[in-house]
Tab-separated table of C-alpha atoms in Angstrom:
chain	number	residue	atom	x	y	z
O	1	MET	CA	9.065	-11.670	-40.108
O	2	ARG	CA	8.129	-14.753	-38.118
O	3	PRO	CA	10.834	-16.807	-36.391
O	4	PRO	CA	11.232	-20.574	-36.205
O	5	LEU	CA	10.462	-22.270	-32.909
O	6	LEU	CA	14.147	-22.413	-32.002
O	7	ALA	CA	14.247	-18.616	-32.087
O	8	LEU	CA	11.305	-18.539	-29.717
O	9	ALA	CA	13.195	-20.804	-27.325
O	10	LEU	CA	16.219	-18.528	-27.380
O	11	LEU	CA	14.150	-15.380	-26.922
O	12	VAL	CA	12.189	-16.778	-23.989
O	13	ALA	CA	15.376	-18.014	-22.367
O	14	ALA	CA	16.929	-14.568	-22.742
O	15	GLY	CA	13.942	-12.415	-21.753
O	16	CYS	CA	13.680	-10.723	-18.357
O	17	GLY	CA	-16.355	-29.635	-22.270
O	18	SER	CA	-17.217	-27.547	-25.306
O	19	SER	CA	-20.498	-26.357	-26.757
O	20	SER	CA	-21.711	-26.893	-30.293
O	21	SER	CA	-22.752	-23.232	-30.550
O	22	THR	CA	-20.430	-20.645	-32.049
O	23	PRO	CA	-18.612	-18.831	-29.229
O	24	PRO	CA	-18.316	-15.065	-29.149
O	25	THR	CA	-15.305	-13.561	-30.882
O	26	TRP	CA	-12.370	-13.394	-28.506
O	27	SER	CA	-12.118	-9.941	-26.945
O	28	PRO	CA	-8.695	-8.313	-26.557
O	29	SER	CA	-10.181	-6.300	-23.675
O	30	PRO	CA	-11.889	-7.561	-20.525
O	31	PRO	CA	-15.257	-6.142	-19.491
O	32	ALA	CA	-15.090	-2.788	-17.745
O	33	THR	CA	-15.189	-3.047	-13.958
O	34	SER	CA	-18.292	-0.846	-14.080
O	35	GLU	CA	-20.120	-3.967	-15.340
O	36	LEU	CA	-19.514	-5.714	-11.996
O	37	ALA	CA	-22.296	-5.470	-9.436
O	38	PRO	CA	-21.355	-3.521	-6.280
O	39	LEU	CA	-20.377	-5.558	-3.231
O	40	ARG	CA	-22.228	-4.195	-0.209
O	41	GLY	CA	-21.986	-0.750	-1.759
O	42	GLU	CA	-18.284	-1.001	-2.607
O	43	ARG	CA	-16.710	-1.604	-6.022
O	44	TYR	CA	-13.699	-3.357	-7.483
O	45	VAL	CA	-11.186	-1.378	-9.536
O	46	ARG	CA	-8.619	-3.137	-11.719
O	47	GLY	CA	-4.951	-2.295	-12.057
O	48	ILE	CA	-1.416	-3.331	-12.916
O	49	ILE	CA	1.547	-3.569	-10.567
O	50	HIS	CA	5.105	-3.906	-11.935
O	51	ALA	CA	5.460	-2.396	-15.410
O	52	HIS	CA	8.309	-0.708	-17.267
O	53	SER	CA	8.124	2.277	-19.613
O	54	VAL	CA	10.644	4.290	-21.616
O	55	TYR	CA	12.194	5.197	-18.258
O	56	SER	CA	13.589	1.667	-17.886
O	57	HIS	CA	16.823	0.863	-19.711
O	58	ASP	CA	15.677	-2.630	-20.701
O	59	ALA	CA	12.162	-1.781	-21.932
O	60	CYS	CA	11.039	-1.275	-25.519
O	61	ASP	CA	13.325	-3.978	-26.966
O	62	GLY	CA	16.248	-2.416	-25.129
O	63	ASN	CA	15.816	0.858	-27.037
O	64	PRO	CA	13.689	3.074	-24.790
O	65	TRP	CA	15.619	6.251	-25.440
O	66	PRO	CA	17.222	6.232	-28.926
O	67	ASP	CA	17.339	10.023	-29.254
O	68	GLY	CA	14.827	11.241	-26.736
O	69	PRO	CA	12.001	8.989	-25.542
O	70	ASN	CA	10.912	6.159	-27.825
O	71	LEU	CA	7.597	7.738	-28.775
O	72	GLU	CA	6.232	4.594	-30.412
O	73	CYS	CA	6.785	2.609	-27.228
O	74	TRP	CA	5.523	5.538	-25.127
O	75	GLY	CA	2.271	5.474	-27.082
O	76	GLN	CA	1.979	1.695	-26.902
O	77	ILE	CA	1.995	1.482	-23.118
O	78	ARG	CA	-0.517	4.319	-22.845
O	79	ALA	CA	-2.816	2.698	-25.408
O	80	ALA	CA	-2.435	-0.712	-23.785
O	81	MET	CA	-3.524	0.360	-20.316
O	82	CYS	CA	-6.714	1.734	-21.874
O	83	ALA	CA	-7.293	-1.310	-24.103
O	84	ALA	CA	-6.760	-3.644	-21.144
O	85	GLY	CA	-9.468	-1.861	-19.177
O	86	GLU	CA	-7.229	-0.740	-16.337
O	87	ASP	CA	-8.622	1.690	-13.787
O	88	TRP	CA	-5.208	2.362	-12.220
O	89	PHE	CA	-1.605	1.636	-13.120
O	90	MET	CA	1.574	1.419	-11.021
O	91	LEU	CA	4.745	1.966	-13.054
O	92	THR	CA	7.958	0.517	-11.602
O	93	ASP	CA	10.804	1.821	-13.710
O	94	HIS	CA	14.459	1.021	-13.125
O	95	ASN	CA	16.756	3.203	-11.066
O	96	SER	CA	19.175	4.441	-13.726
O	97	SER	CA	16.622	6.175	-15.957
O	98	LEU	CA	14.235	7.082	-13.165
O	99	SER	CA	16.768	8.839	-10.964
O	100	SER	CA	18.272	10.842	-13.842
O	101	GLU	CA	14.920	12.443	-14.789
O	102	ASP	CA	14.461	15.666	-12.817
O	103	ASP	CA	10.901	16.319	-14.040
O	104	PHE	CA	8.616	13.963	-12.102
O	105	THR	CA	5.745	14.835	-14.453
O	106	LYS	CA	7.539	13.045	-17.274
O	107	LEU	CA	7.766	9.875	-15.188
O	108	LEU	CA	3.950	9.967	-15.093
O	109	LEU	CA	3.840	9.759	-18.930
O	110	HIS	CA	1.813	12.954	-18.904
O	111	ASP	CA	0.515	14.151	-22.285
O	112	ALA	CA	-1.515	17.350	-22.008
O	113	ALA	CA	-2.283	17.324	-25.738
O	114	ALA	CA	-3.967	13.924	-25.360
O	115	GLY	CA	-6.225	15.267	-22.614
O	116	ASP	CA	-4.354	13.965	-19.556
O	117	GLU	CA	-4.952	15.650	-16.212
O	118	LEU	CA	-2.346	15.787	-13.470
O	119	VAL	CA	-3.330	15.069	-9.881
O	120	LEU	CA	-1.668	17.593	-7.584
O	121	LYS	CA	-0.841	17.565	-3.892
O	122	ALA	CA	0.519	20.744	-2.336
O	123	GLY	CA	0.856	22.080	-5.873
O	124	ALA	CA	3.103	19.232	-7.072
O	125	PRO	CA	2.108	16.376	-9.430
O	126	ILE	CA	1.683	12.991	-7.758
O	127	ALA	CA	-0.345	11.113	-10.407
O	128	ASN	CA	-1.672	11.387	-13.952
O	129	ARG	CA	-5.146	10.634	-15.247
O	130	VAL	CA	-4.266	9.151	-18.629
O	131	ALA	CA	-6.976	10.000	-21.159
O	132	CYS	CA	-8.232	6.978	-23.100
O	133	GLY	CA	-10.021	8.993	-25.758
O	134	ASP	CA	-13.452	7.542	-25.016
O	135	GLY	CA	-14.161	9.407	-21.806
O	136	ARG	CA	-12.370	6.907	-19.589
O	137	THR	CA	-9.142	7.601	-17.728
O	138	VAL	CA	-6.496	5.478	-16.022
O	139	LEU	CA	-4.980	6.737	-12.773
O	140	LEU	CA	-1.228	6.297	-13.263
O	141	MET	CA	1.395	6.607	-10.544
O	142	ALA	CA	5.172	6.239	-10.615
O	143	GLY	CA	7.429	3.897	-8.703
O	144	HIS	CA	10.546	1.875	-9.274
O	145	GLU	CA	12.000	-1.608	-9.226
O	146	ASP	CA	15.446	-2.276	-7.878
O	147	SER	CA	16.118	-4.655	-4.988
O	148	ILE	CA	12.747	-3.578	-3.584
O	149	MET	CA	9.712	-2.110	-5.366
O	150	PRO	CA	8.010	1.023	-4.012
O	151	ILE	CA	4.753	1.852	-5.818
O	152	GLY	CA	2.615	4.964	-5.822
O	153	MET	CA	5.499	7.378	-5.173
O	154	GLU	CA	4.317	10.981	-4.894
O	155	GLY	CA	7.559	12.540	-6.062
O	156	HIS	CA	11.314	12.074	-6.025
O	157	ILE	CA	13.330	11.682	-2.871
O	158	ALA	CA	15.104	14.966	-2.114
O	159	GLY	CA	18.498	15.593	-3.725
O	160	ASP	CA	20.191	15.571	-7.100
O	161	ALA	CA	20.322	12.667	-9.566
O	162	GLN	CA	23.219	10.986	-7.748
O	163	ALA	CA	21.517	11.277	-4.371
O	164	ARG	CA	18.338	9.835	-5.863
O	165	SER	CA	20.228	6.968	-7.470
O	166	ASP	CA	21.988	6.140	-4.214
O	167	PHE	CA	18.726	6.082	-2.293
O	168	TYR	CA	16.778	4.119	-4.902
O	169	GLY	CA	19.458	1.448	-4.806
O	170	ARG	CA	19.070	0.875	-1.068
O	171	ARG	CA	17.502	-2.186	0.505
O	172	ASP	CA	17.020	-1.729	4.231
O	173	ALA	CA	14.276	-1.049	6.753
O	174	GLU	CA	15.140	2.640	7.080
O	175	ALA	CA	14.753	3.157	3.315
O	176	VAL	CA	11.421	1.314	3.396
O	177	GLY	CA	10.217	3.685	6.095
O	178	ARG	CA	11.360	6.750	4.173
O	179	TYR	CA	9.561	5.606	1.014
O	180	ARG	CA	6.412	5.309	3.068
O	181	ASP	CA	6.746	8.478	5.153
O	182	GLU	CA	8.351	10.894	2.671
O	183	LEU	CA	6.970	9.680	-0.680
O	184	GLY	CA	3.636	8.146	0.326
O	185	ALA	CA	4.602	4.848	-1.290
O	186	LEU	CA	3.707	1.269	-0.522
O	187	VAL	CA	6.851	-0.852	-0.559
O	188	LEU	CA	6.642	-4.306	-2.110
O	189	GLN	CA	9.110	-7.069	-2.805
O	190	ASN	CA	9.669	-7.751	-6.484
O	191	HIS	CA	10.772	-11.275	-7.386
O	192	THR	CA	9.847	-12.700	-4.010
O	193	GLU	CA	10.988	-16.110	-5.252
O	194	GLU	CA	14.624	-14.992	-4.917
O	195	ARG	CA	14.344	-14.020	-1.236
O	196	THR	CA	14.198	-15.805	2.106
O	197	VAL	CA	11.466	-15.276	4.660
O	198	GLU	CA	14.026	-13.964	7.160
O	199	ASP	CA	15.318	-11.387	4.690
O	200	LEU	CA	11.823	-10.197	3.805
O	201	ALA	CA	10.560	-10.048	7.375
O	202	ALA	CA	13.418	-7.755	8.431
O	203	LEU	CA	12.462	-4.998	5.964
O	204	GLY	CA	8.994	-4.054	7.208
O	205	LEU	CA	7.443	-4.371	3.732
O	206	ASP	CA	3.824	-3.694	2.830
O	207	GLY	CA	3.565	-6.645	0.469
O	208	VAL	CA	5.200	-9.233	-1.763
O	209	GLU	CA	4.686	-10.568	-5.264
O	210	VAL	CA	2.978	-13.962	-5.229
O	211	PHE	CA	3.311	-14.377	-9.003
O	212	ASN	CA	5.702	-12.873	-11.539
O	213	ALA	CA	5.452	-13.557	-15.267
O	214	HIS	CA	9.181	-13.493	-15.983
O	215	ALA	CA	10.012	-15.868	-13.149
O	216	ALA	CA	7.263	-18.226	-14.307
O	217	LEU	CA	8.634	-18.179	-17.865
O	218	LEU	CA	12.407	-18.154	-17.643
O	219	PRO	CA	14.123	-21.553	-17.384
O	220	GLY	CA	16.784	-20.340	-14.953
O	221	ALA	CA	14.309	-18.808	-12.503
O	222	ARG	CA	12.027	-21.827	-12.747
O	223	LYS	CA	14.886	-24.174	-11.896
O	224	ASP	CA	16.754	-22.149	-9.286
O	225	PHE	CA	13.940	-20.343	-7.467
O	226	LEU	CA	10.572	-21.921	-8.262
O	227	HIS	CA	11.971	-25.470	-8.255
O	228	VAL	CA	9.908	-26.685	-11.199
O	229	ASP	CA	10.703	-28.042	-14.656
O	230	PRO	CA	12.940	-25.432	-16.341
O	231	SER	CA	11.559	-26.131	-19.828
O	232	GLY	CA	7.937	-26.477	-18.748
O	233	ALA	CA	6.956	-22.927	-19.659
O	234	LEU	CA	8.599	-23.029	-23.070
O	235	ASP	CA	6.922	-26.325	-23.900
O	236	GLY	CA	3.610	-24.909	-22.713
O	237	VAL	CA	3.622	-21.716	-24.777
O	238	LEU	CA	4.879	-23.153	-28.075
O	239	PRO	CA	1.390	-24.136	-29.347
O	240	PHE	CA	0.273	-20.499	-29.056
O	241	PHE	CA	3.086	-19.252	-31.297
O	242	ASP	CA	2.050	-20.535	-34.709
O	243	PHE	CA	3.899	-18.650	-37.432
O	244	HIS	CA	2.398	-20.386	-40.457
O	245	GLU	CA	-0.505	-18.488	-41.986
O	246	ASP	CA	-2.024	-21.640	-43.451
O	247	THR	CA	-2.506	-23.128	-39.964
O	248	TRP	CA	-3.391	-20.004	-38.001
O	249	LYS	CA	-7.090	-20.900	-38.131
O	250	THR	CA	-6.495	-23.953	-35.959
O	251	SER	CA	-3.934	-22.444	-33.580
O	252	PRO	CA	-4.940	-21.232	-30.102
O	253	GLU	CA	-5.824	-17.635	-29.289
O	254	PRO	CA	-2.474	-15.925	-28.507
O	255	ASP	CA	-3.831	-14.081	-25.466
O	256	LEU	CA	-4.314	-17.481	-23.827
O	257	SER	CA	-0.590	-18.213	-23.969
O	258	LEU	CA	-0.523	-17.582	-20.213
O	259	LEU	CA	-2.153	-21.001	-19.846
O	260	GLY	CA	1.087	-22.535	-21.078
O	261	PHE	CA	2.900	-21.601	-17.870
O	262	LEU	CA	0.304	-20.539	-15.300
O	263	GLU	CA	0.365	-22.411	-12.015
O	264	ASP	CA	0.068	-21.647	-8.330
O	265	PHE	CA	3.723	-21.981	-7.386
O	266	ALA	CA	4.335	-23.507	-3.965
O	267	VAL	CA	7.322	-21.236	-3.247
O	268	TYR	CA	5.201	-18.085	-3.363
O	269	ASN	CA	2.489	-19.539	-1.157
O	270	ALA	CA	4.936	-20.841	1.446
O	271	THR	CA	6.764	-17.507	1.654
O	272	TRP	CA	3.576	-15.459	1.817
O	273	ASP	CA	2.062	-17.669	4.517
O	274	ALA	CA	5.254	-17.537	6.591
O	275	LEU	CA	5.228	-13.737	6.432
O	276	LEU	CA	1.514	-13.574	7.235
O	277	ALA	CA	2.216	-15.640	10.348
O	278	GLN	CA	4.279	-12.655	11.556
O	279	GLY	CA	1.801	-9.906	10.652
O	280	ARG	CA	-0.052	-8.158	7.857
O	281	MET	CA	1.344	-8.650	4.351
O	282	LEU	CA	-0.227	-7.941	0.963
O	283	GLY	CA	0.045	-10.526	-1.782
O	284	VAL	CA	0.087	-9.023	-5.304
O	285	LEU	CA	0.489	-10.252	-8.874
O	286	GLY	CA	3.499	-8.712	-10.635
O	287	THR	CA	3.100	-8.328	-14.400
O	288	ASP	CA	6.743	-7.346	-15.046
O	289	VAL	CA	6.005	-6.186	-18.592
O	290	HIS	CA	8.871	-4.566	-20.549
O	291	GLN	CA	7.811	-5.322	-24.139
O	292	ASN	CA	11.334	-6.519	-24.817
O	293	THR	CA	11.255	-10.293	-25.222
O	294	TYR	CA	9.210	-11.351	-28.238
O	295	PRO	CA	8.760	-8.719	-30.976
O	296	PHE	CA	7.377	-11.032	-33.659
O	297	ILE	CA	3.766	-10.735	-34.790
O	298	LEU	CA	1.208	-13.406	-33.921
O	299	LYS	CA	-2.071	-14.171	-35.645
O	300	ASP	CA	-3.966	-11.378	-33.868
O	301	GLY	CA	-1.605	-8.807	-35.344
O	302	GLU	CA	0.290	-8.093	-32.105
O	303	ARG	CA	3.725	-9.048	-30.865
O	304	GLY	CA	3.874	-11.937	-28.434
O	305	ASP	CA	4.769	-9.830	-25.413
O	306	SER	CA	2.784	-6.695	-26.181
O	307	TYR	CA	1.891	-4.409	-23.315
O	308	ARG	CA	-1.802	-5.050	-23.935
O	309	ARG	CA	-1.457	-8.832	-24.050
O	310	MET	CA	0.410	-9.085	-20.769
O	311	MET	CA	-1.980	-6.662	-19.091
O	312	ARG	CA	-4.865	-8.795	-20.352
O	313	TRP	CA	-3.422	-11.848	-18.600
O	314	TYR	CA	-3.977	-10.753	-15.017
O	315	SER	CA	-4.438	-7.765	-12.747
O	316	ASN	CA	-4.868	-6.710	-9.151
O	317	TRP	CA	-8.343	-5.784	-7.951
O	318	VAL	CA	-8.872	-3.296	-5.123
O	319	LEU	CA	-12.174	-2.997	-3.259
O	320	LEU	CA	-13.053	0.683	-2.858
O	321	ALA	CA	-15.750	2.614	-1.063
O	322	PRO	CA	-17.993	4.779	-3.291
O	323	GLY	CA	-16.449	7.955	-4.602
O	324	GLU	CA	-13.776	9.162	-6.965
O	325	LEU	CA	-10.745	6.985	-7.639
O	326	THR	CA	-7.924	9.020	-6.110
O	327	PRO	CA	-4.329	8.185	-5.146
O	328	ASP	CA	-5.179	8.539	-1.455
O	329	ALA	CA	-8.278	6.319	-1.646
O	330	LEU	CA	-6.511	3.686	-3.756
O	331	LYS	CA	-3.449	3.405	-1.556
O	332	ALA	CA	-5.494	3.473	1.652
O	333	ALA	CA	-7.518	0.497	0.419
O	334	MET	CA	-4.315	-1.307	-0.545
O	335	ARG	CA	-2.811	-0.711	2.888
O	336	GLN	CA	-6.026	-1.997	4.413
O	337	GLY	CA	-5.569	-5.233	2.476
O	338	ARG	CA	-8.681	-4.932	0.314
O	339	MET	CA	-7.108	-6.677	-2.646
O	340	ALA	CA	-7.338	-9.760	-4.816
O	341	GLY	CA	-5.121	-10.978	-7.636
O	342	VAL	CA	-7.146	-12.087	-10.656
O	343	PHE	CA	-5.923	-14.144	-13.620
O	344	GLU	CA	-8.568	-12.488	-15.717
O	345	VAL	CA	-7.719	-14.015	-19.093
O	346	LEU	CA	-9.532	-17.057	-17.650
O	347	GLY	CA	-12.656	-14.931	-17.254
O	348	THR	CA	-13.783	-11.899	-15.292
O	349	PRO	CA	-15.071	-13.138	-11.898
O	350	ALA	CA	-18.536	-11.749	-11.178
O	351	GLY	CA	-19.864	-11.959	-7.640
O	352	LEU	CA	-16.471	-12.453	-5.989
O	353	ASP	CA	-17.162	-12.290	-2.249
O	354	PHE	CA	-15.092	-13.172	0.812
O	355	HIS	CA	-16.113	-11.697	4.150
O	356	ALA	CA	-16.609	-12.398	7.848
O	357	GLU	CA	-19.851	-12.149	9.808
O	358	THR	CA	-19.864	-11.364	13.504
O	359	ALA	CA	-22.913	-10.386	15.575
O	360	GLY	CA	-24.729	-9.050	12.549
O	361	ALA	CA	-21.751	-7.018	11.313
O	362	ILE	CA	-19.734	-7.641	8.134
O	363	ALA	CA	-15.947	-7.507	7.981
O	364	GLU	CA	-14.368	-7.293	4.546
O	365	VAL	CA	-11.094	-8.577	3.141
O	366	GLY	CA	-8.185	-7.023	5.024
O	367	ASP	CA	-10.225	-6.404	8.171
O	368	GLU	CA	-9.549	-7.857	11.601
O	369	VAL	CA	-12.120	-9.879	13.539
O	370	ALA	CA	-12.000	-11.062	17.146
O	371	LEU	CA	-11.694	-14.797	17.668
O	372	GLY	CA	-13.822	-14.507	20.794
O	373	ALA	CA	-16.707	-13.110	18.753
O	374	GLY	CA	-17.053	-16.430	16.922
O	375	PRO	CA	-16.673	-14.960	13.426
O	376	LYS	CA	-18.052	-16.906	10.499
O	377	LEU	CA	-15.977	-16.663	7.330
O	378	VAL	CA	-18.068	-16.800	4.163
O	379	ALA	CA	-16.898	-17.214	0.569
O	380	VAL	CA	-19.135	-17.189	-2.487
O	381	ALA	CA	-17.837	-18.643	-5.746
O	382	PRO	CA	-17.725	-16.148	-8.614
O	383	THR	CA	-19.067	-16.837	-12.074
O	384	VAL	CA	-17.581	-15.789	-15.408
O	385	LEU	CA	-19.055	-12.426	-16.313
O	386	GLY	CA	-20.923	-12.496	-19.632
O	387	LEU	CA	-20.817	-16.275	-20.091
O	388	SER	CA	-24.018	-17.490	-21.719
O	389	ALA	CA	-25.897	-20.643	-20.791
O	390	ALA	CA	-25.188	-21.969	-24.288
O	391	GLN	CA	-21.443	-22.021	-23.632
O	392	ALA	CA	-19.615	-24.760	-21.772
O	393	GLN	CA	-19.451	-23.956	-18.074
O	394	PRO	CA	-16.206	-23.893	-16.073
O	395	GLU	CA	-15.587	-25.831	-12.882
O	396	VAL	CA	-14.953	-23.386	-10.042
O	397	ALA	CA	-13.692	-24.382	-6.598
O	398	LEU	CA	-13.060	-22.495	-3.350
O	399	SER	CA	-10.229	-23.243	-0.928
O	400	LEU	CA	-9.990	-21.451	2.414
O	401	LYS	CA	-6.547	-21.504	3.988
O	402	CYS	CA	-6.036	-20.447	7.600
O	403	ASN	CA	-2.504	-20.129	8.974
O	404	GLY	CA	-1.174	-21.938	5.922
O	405	ALA	CA	-3.461	-25.000	6.058
O	406	GLU	CA	-6.581	-25.713	4.020
O	407	VAL	CA	-9.545	-25.704	6.411
O	408	ALA	CA	-12.600	-25.622	4.127
O	409	THR	CA	-13.543	-26.142	0.484
O	410	GLY	CA	-16.622	-25.643	-1.640
O	411	THR	CA	-17.875	-25.226	-5.173
O	412	ASP	CA	-20.632	-22.651	-4.712
O	413	ARG	CA	-20.205	-21.378	-1.168
O	414	LEU	CA	-18.281	-22.185	1.971
O	415	GLU	CA	-18.596	-21.176	5.605
O	416	TYR	CA	-16.047	-21.670	8.360
O	417	THR	CA	-15.606	-20.526	11.951
O	418	PRO	CA	-11.917	-20.140	12.827
O	419	THR	CA	-10.621	-21.969	15.873
O	420	ALA	CA	-7.333	-20.090	16.221
O	421	ALA	CA	-6.008	-16.576	15.788
O	422	GLY	CA	-3.998	-15.775	12.678
O	423	PHE	CA	-5.000	-15.215	9.071
O	424	CYS	CA	-7.385	-16.782	6.586
O	425	ARG	CA	-7.091	-16.245	2.836
O	426	LEU	CA	-9.118	-17.540	-0.092
O	427	ASP	CA	-7.980	-19.233	-3.300
O	428	VAL	CA	-10.379	-19.729	-6.206
O	429	THR	CA	-9.474	-22.218	-8.930
O	430	ILE	CA	-11.050	-22.854	-12.313
O	431	VAL	CA	-11.119	-25.517	-15.012
O	432	PRO	CA	-11.867	-23.331	-18.068
O	433	HIS	CA	-14.108	-25.521	-20.230
O	434	HIS	CA	-15.592	-22.297	-21.620
O	435	LEU	CA	-12.252	-21.491	-23.279
O	436	THR	CA	-12.080	-24.737	-25.269
O	437	PRO	CA	-13.247	-23.089	-28.533
O	438	TYR	CA	-10.330	-20.642	-28.304
O	439	LEU	CA	-7.666	-23.289	-27.643
O	440	GLY	CA	-7.118	-24.564	-31.178
O	441	ALA	CA	-7.206	-28.039	-32.627
O	442	THR	CA	-5.793	-29.684	-29.493
O	443	PRO	CA	-7.319	-27.976	-26.456
O	444	GLU	CA	-7.121	-30.910	-24.039
O	445	PRO	CA	-3.709	-30.114	-22.459
O	446	PHE	CA	-4.951	-26.671	-21.443
O	447	VAL	CA	-8.320	-27.638	-19.951
O	448	LYS	CA	-7.095	-28.274	-16.422
O	449	THR	CA	-7.138	-26.618	-13.017
O	450	TYR	CA	-5.626	-23.118	-12.796
O	451	PRO	CA	-5.471	-20.475	-10.095
O	452	TRP	CA	-8.150	-17.904	-10.917
O	453	VAL	CA	-8.349	-15.565	-7.926
O	454	LYS	CA	-6.053	-15.147	-4.924
O	455	VAL	CA	-7.832	-13.088	-2.266
O	456	ASN	CA	-5.907	-11.341	0.482
O	457	PRO	CA	-6.569	-12.389	4.076
O	458	ILE	CA	-9.035	-11.602	6.766
O	459	TYR	CA	-7.114	-11.414	10.062
O	460	VAL	CA	-8.318	-13.178	13.222
O	461	LYS	CA	-7.096	-11.691	16.498
C-alpha cells in the first residue's frame, strides 16, 4: 500500500553540475571505514548515537512488544547496523521498558545463535559484538533517553525495577555524576533545542546533540525550538516519496530524502558555542531512529524511515589509536573529544584532518594547546571517497570558528594561529554536484550548500 501525499503530511507531523557518464548504482551502504587511510597512525570508526529498539515503547510502529519482543523489528535493527557499516552503536531506549528488564544482556540485543559475543567486565556483560554474518561485528552498548541521555552504560543502576525507573527519570547533576561513576556512561543532552544554556551548564554533561532528525522534521519542533519554517521539511521531502510506479524512474533516490530538511540550524550552534565557552563539551549528531513514522514502501523496497535508511544519513566518527575496538577505548576517545559528526549520505569524507602544530608536535581534535606556544591550527578539506574523475565534483569549503566567530576559511586547506584562549572547531560544507544523477528529474533545488562534517574543538589554554 502506498499513501497519498496528504497521508505523508499527517505521518510526518505525528512522528517523533552533472556528468554525461553513467554514475555508479546508488549504494545502500557507505564504504567501510577500513577503506579510509589512517590519520597519523590513528583511524576513524563510525557509529550511531540515539536509537530505539524493542525496549522502547514507541519503537517498531508502536508495537515493540506484542507478545514478547517484536522479533521482526529486533532483526531489522540488527541487520541495519551491519548494512549501514557501523563499527559501534549506542542504543538509547526509553525508561519504561528499559527499567523493567532485569536481564541487562537482553538490552544488548544479544543473540548467541547468530554468533554474537558478549564483552564482559568483572564477569558481567557491558557490551555485545553483534555478528554481521560476513566476519564483521558491531560493538553495541546500551543507554537510555529520558530528560537526559546516558550512553555506553555498563549495567543497570542498583535496585529493583521501580528504583531503576525512579533513577532513570532523574535530571540533576548528582544523577549525571552517578551515571558516569557507577555505570561508566557518558551523559549527553537529547533534544538540545528544547533546553537553555543555563539549564544545560548546571548539569555537568559530557555532550549535547547538535542535530536531531525528529526535531529537524517535525513542524512543531521546527517552529517552537528551531525557529524555522514549520512546513519546510515536509515540502522538502515530498519529492523523494513518489508512490506511482510509472514515475519511479524519474524520482530521486529515497536515501537522499535527508537533503529535503538538512541544514545547520543556528540554535544548535549558538547553544554549543555558549557551552564551549564555559568548558569542554562534545557535539554529537542524534539519529533518533524508532522506525515508527513512515511504514510505506518506497521505490528501493524499504519503508521511508527504515533503520538502515536513517543510519545511512549520518553518523558520528571517533578517532581511535591502533588496536581493538573496545568499550573502554571508544568511550575514552569520546571523552577526549576525538569526534566528528558526518552527514555521510552526502559522501564519505576521505582525508578529513583538523589538528594543531606546536614546536614540531601535533595535537589532535579534542586536545589542548597552549596559547603561548603559538599553535598553528591546520585543516585539510576532505574529498568524497570513491568519486571518479568522470563524475561531477562537489564544492567543499572549510570554516574555522574560534569562540563562536568565524576566523578563517578555505577550500583546500586553511591555517590559523589563535590570538585568544578558548576553543576552535571546524565546519565543512559541501555543494553535492556529484549527487545530481540521483536527484531525479528536477535536481536543482537540492544542489545547494549543506553541512557535511562538524568537527569537535581543539582547546586553546
